[in-house]
mmCIF file of C-alpha atoms in Angstrom:
data_model
loop_
_atom_site.group_PDB
_atom_site.id
_atom_site.type_symbol
_atom_site.label_atom_id
_atom_site.label_comp_id
_atom_site.label_asym_id
_atom_site.label_seq_id
_atom_site.Cartn_x
_atom_site.Cartn_y
_atom_site.Cartn_z
ATOM 1 C CA MET A 1 119.878 144.879 109.813
ATOM 2 C CA LEU A 2 117.305 143.585 107.286
ATOM 3 C CA VAL A 3 113.593 144.362 108.167
ATOM 4 C CA LEU A 4 110.697 142.775 106.371
ATOM 5 C CA GLU A 5 107.276 142.995 106.429
ATOM 6 C CA ASN A 6 104.389 140.495 105.969
ATOM 7 C CA ALA A 7 107.710 137.823 105.771
ATOM 8 C CA PRO A 8 106.981 134.032 104.961
ATOM 9 C CA LEU A 9 108.642 132.269 107.914
ATOM 10 C CA ALA A 10 108.158 128.693 106.545
ATOM 11 C CA PRO A 11 111.491 128.791 104.666
ATOM 12 C CA LEU A 12 113.143 129.431 107.924
ATOM 13 C CA THR A 13 111.826 125.904 109.675
ATOM 14 C CA THR A 14 112.618 122.783 108.855
ATOM 15 C CA LEU A 15 109.271 121.845 108.578
ATOM 16 C CA ARG A 16 108.927 124.328 106.029
ATOM 17 C CA LEU A 17 105.518 125.296 108.032
ATOM 18 C CA GLY A 18 103.993 128.586 109.249
ATOM 19 C CA GLY A 19 102.320 131.587 107.833
ATOM 20 C CA PRO A 20 103.761 135.177 107.822
ATOM 21 C CA ALA A 21 105.536 137.534 110.098
ATOM 22 C CA ARG A 22 104.162 140.791 110.648
ATOM 23 C CA ARG A 23 107.756 142.002 110.765
ATOM 24 C CA LEU A 24 110.909 139.959 110.692
ATOM 25 C CA VAL A 25 114.013 141.573 111.465
ATOM 26 C CA THR A 26 117.695 139.820 110.794
ATOM 27 C CA ALA A 27 119.863 140.888 113.387
ATOM 28 C CA GLU A 28 123.889 140.182 112.472
ATOM 29 C CA THR A 29 125.475 141.581 115.854
ATOM 30 C CA ASP A 30 124.632 140.969 119.681
ATOM 31 C CA ALA A 31 124.246 144.555 119.882
ATOM 32 C CA GLU A 32 121.407 144.285 116.961
ATOM 33 C CA VAL A 33 119.634 141.755 118.661
ATOM 34 C CA VAL A 34 119.798 143.415 121.812
ATOM 35 C CA ALA A 35 118.369 146.513 120.113
ATOM 36 C CA VAL A 36 115.197 144.664 118.173
ATOM 37 C CA VAL A 37 114.808 143.248 121.939
ATOM 38 C CA ARG A 38 114.464 146.539 123.714
ATOM 39 C CA GLU A 39 112.702 147.786 120.832
ATOM 40 C CA ALA A 40 109.840 145.266 120.669
ATOM 41 C CA ASP A 41 109.611 145.048 124.735
ATOM 42 C CA ALA A 42 109.164 149.037 125.167
ATOM 43 C CA ALA A 43 106.674 149.473 122.317
ATOM 44 C CA GLY A 44 104.767 146.025 124.050
ATOM 45 C CA GLU A 45 105.040 143.852 120.919
ATOM 46 C CA PRO A 46 104.744 140.421 120.806
ATOM 47 C CA LEU A 47 108.396 139.403 119.908
ATOM 48 C CA LEU A 48 109.432 135.776 118.398
ATOM 49 C CA VAL A 49 113.146 134.966 118.520
ATOM 50 C CA ILE A 50 114.434 132.162 115.707
ATOM 51 C CA GLY A 51 117.708 130.862 115.084
ATOM 52 C CA GLY A 52 117.896 127.740 112.812
ATOM 53 C CA GLY A 53 114.190 127.001 112.733
ATOM 54 C CA SER A 54 114.332 123.172 113.579
ATOM 55 C CA ASN A 55 112.225 123.011 116.653
ATOM 56 C CA LEU A 56 109.339 125.539 115.753
ATOM 57 C CA VAL A 57 105.765 124.698 115.101
ATOM 58 C CA ILE A 58 104.264 128.170 113.628
ATOM 59 C CA GLY A 59 100.677 128.188 113.070
ATOM 60 C CA ASP A 60 99.442 128.582 109.857
ATOM 61 C CA ALA A 61 97.990 131.887 110.681
ATOM 62 C CA GLY A 62 101.771 133.328 110.916
ATOM 63 C CA PHE A 63 102.784 135.563 114.167
ATOM 64 C CA GLU A 64 101.225 139.360 114.678
ATOM 65 C CA GLY A 65 104.222 140.773 116.327
ATOM 66 C CA THR A 66 108.080 140.854 114.954
ATOM 67 C CA VAL A 67 109.857 138.256 114.625
ATOM 68 C CA LEU A 68 113.669 138.539 115.656
ATOM 69 C CA ARG A 69 116.324 136.069 113.539
ATOM 70 C CA ILE A 70 119.601 135.865 114.888
ATOM 71 C CA ALA A 71 122.104 135.475 112.376
ATOM 72 C CA THR A 72 125.104 136.304 114.718
ATOM 73 C CA THR A 73 128.529 134.687 114.082
ATOM 74 C CA GLY A 74 131.241 133.766 116.188
ATOM 75 C CA PHE A 75 133.616 130.737 116.827
ATOM 76 C CA ALA A 76 136.274 131.278 119.044
ATOM 77 C CA LEU A 77 138.333 128.653 120.424
ATOM 78 C CA GLU A 78 141.016 129.073 123.184
ATOM 79 C CA GLY A 79 142.675 125.994 124.527
ATOM 80 C CA THR A 80 139.699 123.964 125.422
ATOM 81 C CA ALA A 81 137.631 126.757 125.873
ATOM 82 C CA LEU A 82 135.040 127.585 123.112
ATOM 83 C CA GLU A 83 132.948 130.670 122.743
ATOM 84 C CA LEU A 84 129.810 130.636 120.017
ATOM 85 C CA ALA A 85 127.800 132.985 119.037
ATOM 86 C CA ALA A 86 124.155 132.437 118.856
ATOM 87 C CA GLY A 87 123.516 132.536 115.160
ATOM 88 C CA GLU A 88 126.208 129.846 114.546
ATOM 89 C CA VAL A 89 125.399 126.704 112.567
ATOM 90 C CA TRP A 90 125.658 123.821 115.332
ATOM 91 C CA SER A 91 126.473 121.478 112.859
ATOM 92 C CA GLU A 92 128.854 123.245 111.544
ATOM 93 C CA ALA A 93 130.592 124.601 114.853
ATOM 94 C CA VAL A 94 130.343 120.706 116.113
ATOM 95 C CA ALA A 95 132.468 119.571 112.970
ATOM 96 C CA ARG A 96 135.233 122.095 113.555
ATOM 97 C CA THR A 97 135.707 120.858 116.918
ATOM 98 C CA VAL A 98 136.127 117.252 115.484
ATOM 99 C CA ASP A 99 138.476 119.260 112.996
ATOM 100 C CA ALA A 100 140.764 120.533 115.990
ATOM 101 C CA GLY A 101 140.832 117.236 117.986
ATOM 102 C CA LEU A 102 138.601 118.128 121.086
ATOM 103 C CA ALA A 103 136.066 115.986 122.417
ATOM 104 C CA GLY A 104 132.610 116.895 124.182
ATOM 105 C CA VAL A 105 129.974 117.423 121.420
ATOM 106 C CA GLU A 106 131.409 114.916 118.935
ATOM 107 C CA PHE A 107 128.157 112.878 119.790
ATOM 108 C CA LEU A 108 125.754 115.728 119.114
ATOM 109 C CA ALA A 109 126.958 116.021 114.927
ATOM 110 C CA GLY A 110 124.421 116.745 112.441
ATOM 111 C CA ILE A 111 121.848 118.499 114.527
ATOM 112 C CA PRO A 112 120.065 120.945 112.557
ATOM 113 C CA GLY A 113 119.860 124.880 114.422
ATOM 114 C CA SER A 114 121.490 127.345 115.645
ATOM 115 C CA ALA A 115 124.390 127.169 119.185
ATOM 116 C CA GLY A 116 121.735 129.703 120.772
ATOM 117 C CA ALA A 117 118.854 127.089 120.804
ATOM 118 C CA THR A 118 121.162 124.776 122.536
ATOM 119 C CA PRO A 119 121.024 126.054 125.928
ATOM 120 C CA VAL A 120 117.464 126.477 125.952
ATOM 121 C CA GLN A 121 116.074 122.603 125.073
ATOM 122 C CA ASN A 122 119.393 121.032 126.829
ATOM 123 C CA VAL A 123 120.038 119.360 123.518
ATOM 124 C CA GLY A 124 121.382 115.995 123.799
ATOM 125 C CA ALA A 125 121.576 112.265 121.616
ATOM 126 C CA TYR A 126 123.231 109.716 121.480
ATOM 127 C CA GLY A 127 124.108 109.629 125.278
ATOM 128 C CA GLN A 128 125.614 113.088 125.324
ATOM 129 C CA GLU A 129 123.645 116.764 126.219
ATOM 130 C CA VAL A 130 125.091 119.960 126.094
ATOM 131 C CA ALA A 131 124.764 120.471 129.450
ATOM 132 C CA THR A 132 127.451 118.533 130.487
ATOM 133 C CA GLY A 133 130.190 120.762 128.716
ATOM 134 C CA ILE A 134 128.325 124.297 128.798
ATOM 135 C CA THR A 135 130.250 126.404 131.002
ATOM 136 C CA GLU A 136 128.296 129.729 131.069
ATOM 137 C CA VAL A 137 125.645 131.054 128.734
ATOM 138 C CA VAL A 138 125.732 134.757 128.125
ATOM 139 C CA ALA A 139 122.130 136.052 127.645
ATOM 140 C CA TYR A 140 120.087 139.089 127.368
ATOM 141 C CA ASP A 141 117.446 139.729 130.305
ATOM 142 C CA ARG A 142 114.554 140.980 129.223
ATOM 143 C CA VAL A 143 113.619 141.592 132.958
ATOM 144 C CA ALA A 144 116.353 143.492 134.463
ATOM 145 C CA GLY A 145 117.081 145.275 130.725
ATOM 146 C CA GLU A 146 120.602 144.220 130.927
ATOM 147 C CA THR A 147 123.271 141.415 129.261
ATOM 148 C CA VAL A 148 123.784 138.601 132.341
ATOM 149 C CA THR A 149 126.331 135.908 132.516
ATOM 150 C CA LEU A 150 124.650 132.874 134.191
ATOM 151 C CA ASP A 151 126.964 129.523 134.952
ATOM 152 C CA ASN A 152 126.124 126.162 134.266
ATOM 153 C CA ALA A 153 124.224 125.934 137.964
ATOM 154 C CA ASP A 154 122.146 128.800 137.117
ATOM 155 C CA CYS A 155 121.157 127.442 133.827
ATOM 156 C CA ALA A 156 119.019 125.077 135.448
ATOM 157 C CA PHE A 157 119.371 122.076 133.088
ATOM 158 C CA SER A 158 117.600 118.708 133.104
ATOM 159 C CA TYR A 159 116.232 116.497 130.432
ATOM 160 C CA ARG A 160 115.737 118.673 127.576
ATOM 161 C CA HIS A 161 114.994 121.402 129.817
ATOM 162 C CA SER A 162 116.573 124.526 131.350
ATOM 163 C CA ARG A 163 115.990 127.828 132.952
ATOM 164 C CA PHE A 164 115.958 129.263 129.389
ATOM 165 C CA LYS A 165 113.028 126.877 128.343
ATOM 166 C CA ALA A 166 110.926 127.240 131.510
ATOM 167 C CA ASP A 167 110.698 131.160 131.333
ATOM 168 C CA PRO A 168 110.698 131.688 127.546
ATOM 169 C CA ASP A 169 109.915 135.637 127.657
ATOM 170 C CA ARG A 170 112.909 136.320 130.061
ATOM 171 C CA TYR A 171 116.287 135.229 128.322
ATOM 172 C CA VAL A 172 117.664 135.906 124.641
ATOM 173 C CA VAL A 173 120.785 133.573 124.530
ATOM 174 C CA LEU A 174 123.501 135.463 122.319
ATOM 175 C CA ARG A 175 126.661 133.570 123.433
ATOM 176 C CA VAL A 176 126.885 130.060 124.535
ATOM 177 C CA ARG A 177 130.417 128.883 126.339
ATOM 178 C CA PHE A 178 131.886 125.583 126.363
ATOM 179 C CA ALA A 179 134.872 123.494 128.327
ATOM 180 C CA LEU A 180 135.731 120.719 125.392
ATOM 181 C CA GLU A 181 138.340 117.923 126.586
ATOM 182 C CA ASP A 182 141.823 116.976 124.853
ATOM 183 C CA ALA A 183 141.729 113.442 125.132
ATOM 184 C CA ALA A 184 144.427 112.878 122.411
ATOM 185 C CA GLY A 185 142.352 112.572 119.596
ATOM 186 C CA GLN A 186 140.064 110.401 121.444
ATOM 187 C CA SER A 187 136.073 110.519 121.599
ATOM 188 C CA SER A 188 134.424 111.133 124.765
ATOM 189 C CA PRO A 189 133.431 107.980 126.569
ATOM 190 C CA VAL A 190 130.618 106.242 124.683
ATOM 191 C CA ARG A 191 127.436 105.959 126.661
ATOM 192 C CA TYR A 192 124.846 105.287 123.816
ATOM 193 C CA ALA A 193 124.057 101.108 122.968
ATOM 194 C CA GLU A 194 123.705 102.024 119.774
ATOM 195 C CA VAL A 195 126.578 103.883 119.142
ATOM 196 C CA ALA A 196 128.524 101.139 121.396
ATOM 197 C CA ARG A 197 127.425 98.332 118.969
ATOM 198 C CA THR A 198 128.103 100.411 115.755
ATOM 199 C CA LEU A 199 131.332 101.090 116.832
ATOM 200 C CA GLY A 200 132.131 97.604 118.518
ATOM 201 C CA ALA A 201 132.922 99.178 121.361
ATOM 202 C CA GLU A 202 132.027 98.642 124.791
ATOM 203 C CA ALA A 203 130.156 101.543 127.215
ATOM 204 C CA GLY A 204 132.342 104.035 128.340
ATOM 205 C CA GLN A 205 135.019 103.622 126.277
ATOM 206 C CA ARG A 206 136.731 105.580 124.154
ATOM 207 C CA VAL A 207 137.193 105.565 120.043
ATOM 208 C CA PRO A 208 139.300 107.966 117.512
ATOM 209 C CA LEU A 209 137.207 111.136 117.840
ATOM 210 C CA ARG A 210 136.407 111.153 114.036
ATOM 211 C CA THR A 211 135.035 107.995 113.760
ATOM 212 C CA ALA A 212 132.879 108.759 116.683
ATOM 213 C CA TYR A 213 131.652 111.596 114.521
ATOM 214 C CA GLU A 214 131.468 109.952 111.099
ATOM 215 C CA THR A 215 129.239 107.346 113.002
ATOM 216 C CA VAL A 216 126.713 109.486 114.755
ATOM 217 C CA LEU A 217 126.192 111.257 110.964
ATOM 218 C CA ALA A 218 125.853 107.838 109.374
ATOM 219 C CA LEU A 219 123.245 106.767 112.263
ATOM 220 C CA ARG A 220 121.137 109.648 111.797
ATOM 221 C CA ALA A 221 120.841 110.131 107.989
ATOM 222 C CA GLY A 222 119.982 106.812 108.395
ATOM 223 C CA LYS A 223 117.155 108.016 110.320
ATOM 224 C CA GLY A 224 116.209 111.190 108.251
ATOM 225 C CA MET A 225 117.811 113.527 110.701
ATOM 226 C CA VAL A 226 120.615 115.248 108.772
ATOM 227 C CA LEU A 227 118.734 117.944 106.839
ATOM 228 C CA ASP A 228 118.594 117.041 103.138
ATOM 229 C CA PRO A 229 116.453 119.169 100.843
ATOM 230 C CA ALA A 230 115.519 116.670 98.409
ATOM 231 C CA ASP A 231 114.329 113.961 101.004
ATOM 232 C CA HIS A 232 110.968 114.802 102.782
ATOM 233 C CA ASP A 233 111.756 112.513 105.402
ATOM 234 C CA THR A 234 113.876 115.538 106.542
ATOM 235 C CA TRP A 235 111.441 118.202 106.620
ATOM 236 C CA SER A 236 110.504 117.592 110.210
ATOM 237 C CA ALA A 237 111.383 119.439 113.862
ATOM 238 C CA GLY A 238 113.509 115.984 114.770
ATOM 239 C CA SER A 239 112.061 113.876 117.767
ATOM 240 C CA PHE A 240 108.459 115.330 117.745
ATOM 241 C CA PHE A 241 108.185 113.944 121.270
ATOM 242 C CA THR A 242 110.329 113.759 124.365
ATOM 243 C CA ASN A 243 111.068 110.544 125.864
ATOM 244 C CA PRO A 244 108.228 110.228 128.750
ATOM 245 C CA ILE A 245 109.636 110.226 132.775
ATOM 246 C CA LEU A 246 107.416 108.288 134.695
ATOM 247 C CA THR A 247 106.948 108.468 138.216
ATOM 248 C CA PRO A 248 107.153 105.292 140.530
ATOM 249 C CA GLU A 249 103.449 105.083 140.567
ATOM 250 C CA GLU A 250 102.749 105.532 136.536
ATOM 251 C CA HIS A 251 105.609 103.310 136.756
ATOM 252 C CA GLN A 252 103.918 100.834 138.270
ATOM 253 C CA ALA A 253 100.769 101.229 136.337
ATOM 254 C CA PHE A 254 102.461 101.501 133.152
ATOM 255 C CA LEU A 255 104.416 97.956 133.836
ATOM 256 C CA SER A 256 100.788 96.411 134.055
ATOM 257 C CA ARG A 257 99.808 97.293 130.544
ATOM 258 C CA VAL A 258 102.902 95.850 129.343
ATOM 259 C CA GLU A 259 103.123 92.531 130.751
ATOM 260 C CA GLY A 260 105.517 90.530 128.323
ATOM 261 C CA LEU A 261 106.078 93.111 126.127
ATOM 262 C CA ASN A 262 110.139 93.707 127.648
ATOM 263 C CA ALA A 263 109.579 97.544 127.017
ATOM 264 C CA PRO A 264 112.363 99.872 127.582
ATOM 265 C CA LEU A 265 112.806 101.310 131.086
ATOM 266 C CA TYR A 266 115.721 103.215 132.371
ATOM 267 C CA PRO A 267 116.723 105.613 135.553
ATOM 268 C CA ALA A 268 115.837 108.754 135.752
ATOM 269 C CA ALA A 269 116.479 111.256 138.299
ATOM 270 C CA ASP A 270 114.258 111.121 141.428
ATOM 271 C CA GLY A 271 113.531 107.562 141.464
ATOM 272 C CA CYS A 272 111.548 108.276 138.093
ATOM 273 C CA THR A 273 112.004 105.997 135.078
ATOM 274 C CA LYS A 274 112.332 106.978 131.375
ATOM 275 C CA THR A 275 110.727 105.082 128.490
ATOM 276 C CA SER A 276 111.066 105.261 124.986
ATOM 277 C CA ALA A 277 108.199 107.602 122.737
ATOM 278 C CA ALA A 278 109.781 105.789 119.723
ATOM 279 C CA TRP A 279 109.060 102.578 121.414
ATOM 280 C CA LEU A 280 105.516 103.757 122.648
ATOM 281 C CA ILE A 281 104.235 105.355 119.147
ATOM 282 C CA ASP A 282 105.444 101.944 117.178
ATOM 283 C CA ARG A 283 103.918 99.495 119.708
ATOM 284 C CA ALA A 284 100.553 102.038 119.654
ATOM 285 C CA GLY A 285 100.173 101.145 115.951
ATOM 286 C CA PHE A 286 102.074 104.152 114.491
ATOM 287 C CA THR A 287 104.526 102.737 112.234
ATOM 288 C CA LYS A 288 107.308 104.223 109.940
ATOM 289 C CA GLY A 289 105.215 106.226 107.387
ATOM 290 C CA TYR A 290 102.053 105.878 108.827
ATOM 291 C CA GLY A 291 99.968 108.377 107.672
ATOM 292 C CA SER A 292 98.184 109.136 104.574
ATOM 293 C CA GLY A 293 97.995 112.325 104.006
ATOM 294 C CA PRO A 294 100.673 115.744 103.368
ATOM 295 C CA ALA A 295 101.991 115.108 107.098
ATOM 296 C CA THR A 296 103.343 111.388 107.954
ATOM 297 C CA LEU A 297 105.807 109.853 109.979
ATOM 298 C CA SER A 298 109.052 109.647 108.289
ATOM 299 C CA THR A 299 109.674 106.669 106.581
ATOM 300 C CA LYS A 300 112.935 106.300 108.602
ATOM 301 C CA HIS A 301 112.323 107.294 112.272
ATOM 302 C CA THR A 302 108.774 106.610 114.165
ATOM 303 C CA LEU A 303 109.680 109.958 116.118
ATOM 304 C CA ALA A 304 110.069 112.133 113.708
ATOM 305 C CA LEU A 305 106.877 113.939 112.126
ATOM 306 C CA THR A 306 107.212 115.140 108.856
ATOM 307 C CA ASN A 307 105.738 117.439 105.727
ATOM 308 C CA ARG A 308 105.555 115.466 102.629
ATOM 309 C CA GLY A 309 106.019 119.305 100.670
ATOM 310 C CA ARG A 310 102.146 120.421 100.569
ATOM 311 C CA ALA A 311 101.155 120.107 104.400
ATOM 312 C CA SER A 312 99.884 122.672 106.493
ATOM 313 C CA THR A 313 100.710 123.343 110.376
ATOM 314 C CA GLU A 314 97.262 121.944 110.919
ATOM 315 C CA ASP A 315 97.872 118.824 108.943
ATOM 316 C CA LEU A 316 100.858 117.899 111.461
ATOM 317 C CA LEU A 317 98.668 118.980 114.522
ATOM 318 C CA ALA A 318 96.453 116.711 113.437
ATOM 319 C CA LEU A 319 98.761 113.815 113.365
ATOM 320 C CA ALA A 320 100.581 114.561 116.435
ATOM 321 C CA ARG A 321 96.937 114.516 117.823
ATOM 322 C CA GLU A 322 96.467 111.648 116.710
ATOM 323 C CA ILE A 323 99.749 109.757 117.850
ATOM 324 C CA ARG A 324 99.777 111.329 121.345
ATOM 325 C CA ASP A 325 95.671 110.226 121.721
ATOM 326 C CA GLY A 326 96.943 106.765 120.390
ATOM 327 C CA VAL A 327 99.533 106.008 122.807
ATOM 328 C CA HIS A 328 97.855 107.512 125.712
ATOM 329 C CA ALA A 329 94.894 104.765 125.267
ATOM 330 C CA SER A 330 97.430 101.987 124.540
ATOM 331 C CA PHE A 331 99.675 102.381 127.779
ATOM 332 C CA GLY A 332 98.317 105.312 129.926
ATOM 333 C CA VAL A 333 101.668 107.618 128.984
ATOM 334 C CA GLU A 334 100.712 111.218 128.029
ATOM 335 C CA LEU A 335 103.131 112.120 125.159
ATOM 336 C CA VAL A 336 104.671 115.722 125.535
ATOM 337 C CA ASN A 337 105.731 117.687 122.396
ATOM 338 C CA GLU A 338 109.516 118.561 122.079
ATOM 339 C CA PRO A 339 109.073 121.266 119.661
ATOM 340 C CA VAL A 340 107.939 124.807 120.973
ATOM 341 C CA MET A 341 104.321 125.956 119.362
ATOM 342 C CA VAL A 342 103.869 128.802 118.107
ATOM 343 C CA GLY A 343 100.327 130.208 117.903
ATOM 344 C CA VAL A 344 99.287 126.891 118.394
ATOM 345 C CA GLU A 345 98.339 124.350 120.780
ATOM 346 C CA LEU A 346 98.471 120.004 120.744
#
């Protein structure tokens, strides 16, 4: 294991923000991960677990405790069953499944971060989410003090949520197992309207697997959602706000505010309705590139808050609060941050 004191954390995040860690430990095996967690828990030491750093907003003061960076590797494919070590780079793992001719995660191409983070957030994009393919998650249970295997139902997946996100201090993901699909070189059914339009396909239609994969990569790149060190539009945490889920009562109140505006609305679970955070942000006056300081909205996508190279975490949060409050004032809808906040609050 590599152990560093007073180590900078900003370079380990896609936002390039955040102060130092009192202690940074990089673990390359599951056994090392468990050992670091057990040591920190036994000492009563604050612990922060990071992978690819793509969904983190770390405060300028840093983290006064142990930061565990999971750098484990392992890609095991047997038939259509895939097992990934938590530290595997997600975008590279997706590319390898496409190379193997297997469908199931191809619409999640280009998403930054590590495999171990995907079940925590129930990562999803372009009509696909990991919850539909995950069969099991192997994790260290800090309460029980042992490694456990949770099946799909145990993970309690919902929109951008899971058991792991609901109880962030309990589980440390070690391995993620998926059931992929051999569809004779075809993709999973196309579910997302933008992808269908781009492909010239109908909803529910399958298309060549590699075509689906490359189309999503191109769409993401066009929105600054594929990492590029030279492009400050990609210095972000991806979508900063989740799409709001409105109760029936909130839905009716929302309709009274947006009459005649043709707001995007989609059915959600339990009689609720989902709307678009990007649409709300744009219609509230926060258009692409909004902001004059070192943190601005992406020039390519209104959902991405970006570090233009000189920003602090507080600069970013000030912009996020301005947008959140402006959307609430315009539409009565409360935007919720998607990235995990460390040492700060929105």
